[in-house]
């Protein structure tokens, strides 16, 4: 039982890290795109 809970915790942590990374990448992409458009204007 403990092994299963540890596995679930690690899997949830990995999923959370992946979500944070993708969110940070999308935010960074939006920011760079916004600055590029601002500089063009």
mmCIF file with all atom_site columns, C-alpha atoms in Angstrom:
data_model
loop_
_atom_site.group_PDB
_atom_site.id
_atom_site.type_symbol
_atom_site.label_atom_id
_atom_site.label_alt_id
_atom_site.label_comp_id
_atom_site.label_asym_id
_atom_site.label_entity_id
_atom_site.label_seq_id
_atom_site.pdbx_PDB_ins_code
_atom_site.Cartn_x
_atom_site.Cartn_y
_atom_site.Cartn_z
_atom_site.occupancy
_atom_site.B_iso_or_equiv
_atom_site.pdbx_formal_charge
_atom_site.auth_seq_id
_atom_site.auth_comp_id
_atom_site.auth_asym_id
_atom_site.auth_atom_id
_atom_site.pdbx_PDB_model_num
ATOM 1  C CA . UNK A 1 1  ? 0.000 0.000  0.000   1.00 0.00 ? 1  UNK A CA 1
ATOM 2  C CA . UNK A 1 2  ? 2.784 2.439  0.859   1.00 0.00 ? 2  UNK A CA 1
ATOM 3  C CA . UNK A 1 3  ? 4.557 1.649  -2.381  1.00 0.00 ? 3  UNK A CA 1
ATOM 4  C CA . UNK A 1 4  ? 1.364 2.376  -4.331  1.00 0.00 ? 4  UNK A CA 1
ATOM 5  C CA . UNK A 1 5  ? 0.836 5.708  -2.585  1.00 0.00 ? 5  UNK A CA 1
ATOM 6  C CA . UNK A 1 6  ? 4.468 6.690  -3.205  1.00 0.00 ? 6  UNK A CA 1
ATOM 7  C CA . UNK A 1 7  ? 4.040 5.783  -6.869  1.00 0.00 ? 7  UNK A CA 1
ATOM 8  C CA . UNK A 1 8  ? 0.863 7.861  -7.079  1.00 0.00 ? 8  UNK A CA 1
ATOM 9  C CA . UNK A 1 9  ? 2.601 10.820 -5.420  1.00 0.00 ? 9  UNK A CA 1
ATOM 10 C CA . UNK A 1 10 ? 5.556 10.621 -7.788  1.00 0.00 ? 10 UNK A CA 1
ATOM 11 C CA . UNK A 1 11 ? 3.258 10.319 -10.794 1.00 0.00 ? 11 UNK A CA 1
ATOM 12 C CA . UNK A 1 12 ? 1.205 13.328 -9.648  1.00 0.00 ? 12 UNK A CA 1
ATOM 13 C CA . UNK A 1 13 ? 4.401 15.331 -9.064  1.00 0.00 ? 13 UNK A CA 1
ATOM 14 C CA . UNK A 1 14 ? 5.663 14.451 -12.541 1.00 0.00 ? 14 UNK A CA 1
ATOM 15 C CA . UNK A 1 15 ? 2.346 15.469 -14.078 1.00 0.00 ? 15 UNK A CA 1
ATOM 16 C CA . UNK A 1 16 ? 2.393 18.745 -12.140 1.00 0.00 ? 16 UNK A CA 1
ATOM 17 C CA . UNK A 1 17 ? 5.951 19.471 -13.293 1.00 0.00 ? 17 UNK A CA 1
ATOM 18 C CA . UNK A 1 18 ? 4.981 18.804 -16.908 1.00 0.00 ? 18 UNK A CA 1
ATOM 19 C CA . UNK A 1 19 ? 1.974 21.126 -16.597 1.00 0.00 ? 19 UNK A CA 1
ATOM 20 C CA . UNK A 1 20 ? 4.085 23.872 -15.021 1.00 0.00 ? 20 UNK A CA 1
ATOM 21 C CA . UNK A 1 21 ? 6.746 23.512 -17.710 1.00 0.00 ? 21 UNK A CA 1
ATOM 22 C CA . UNK A 1 22 ? 4.255 23.654 -20.583 1.00 0.00 ? 22 UNK A CA 1
ATOM 23 C CA . UNK A 1 23 ? 2.468 26.604 -18.969 1.00 0.00 ? 23 UNK A CA 1
ATOM 24 C CA . UNK A 1 24 ? 5.758 28.469 -18.487 1.00 0.00 ? 24 UNK A CA 1
ATOM 25 C CA . UNK A 1 25 ? 6.744 27.745 -22.098 1.00 0.00 ? 25 UNK A CA 1
ATOM 26 C CA . UNK A 1 26 ? 3.402 28.997 -23.417 1.00 0.00 ? 26 UNK A CA 1
ATOM 27 C CA . UNK A 1 27 ? 3.608 32.123 -21.256 1.00 0.00 ? 27 UNK A CA 1
ATOM 28 C CA . UNK A 1 28 ? 7.167 32.792 -22.434 1.00 0.00 ? 28 UNK A CA 1
ATOM 29 C CA . UNK A 1 29 ? 6.082 32.324 -26.040 1.00 0.00 ? 29 UNK A CA 1
ATOM 30 C CA . UNK A 1 30 ? 3.191 34.747 -25.599 1.00 0.00 ? 30 UNK A CA 1
ATOM 31 C CA . UNK A 1 31 ? 5.476 37.303 -23.941 1.00 0.00 ? 31 UNK A CA 1
ATOM 32 C CA . UNK A 1 32 ? 8.081 37.062 -26.707 1.00 0.00 ? 32 UNK A CA 1
ATOM 33 C CA . UNK A 1 33 ? 5.356 37.318 -29.347 1.00 0.00 ? 33 UNK A CA 1
ATOM 34 C CA . UNK A 1 34 ? 3.863 40.340 -27.554 1.00 0.00 ? 34 UNK A CA 1
ATOM 35 C CA . UNK A 1 35 ? 7.233 42.111 -27.337 1.00 0.00 ? 35 UNK A CA 1
ATOM 36 C CA . UNK A 1 36 ? 7.917 41.346 -30.993 1.00 0.00 ? 36 UNK A CA 1
ATOM 37 C CA . UNK A 1 37 ? 4.579 42.865 -32.033 1.00 0.00 ? 37 UNK A CA 1
ATOM 38 C CA . UNK A 1 38 ? 5.161 45.876 -29.786 1.00 0.00 ? 38 UNK A CA 1
ATOM 39 C CA . UNK A 1 39 ? 8.600 46.494 -31.266 1.00 0.00 ? 39 UNK A CA 1
ATOM 40 C CA . UNK A 1 40 ? 7.186 46.216 -34.792 1.00 0.00 ? 40 UNK A CA 1
ATOM 41 C CA . UNK A 1 41 ? 4.584 48.851 -33.960 1.00 0.00 ? 41 UNK A CA 1
#
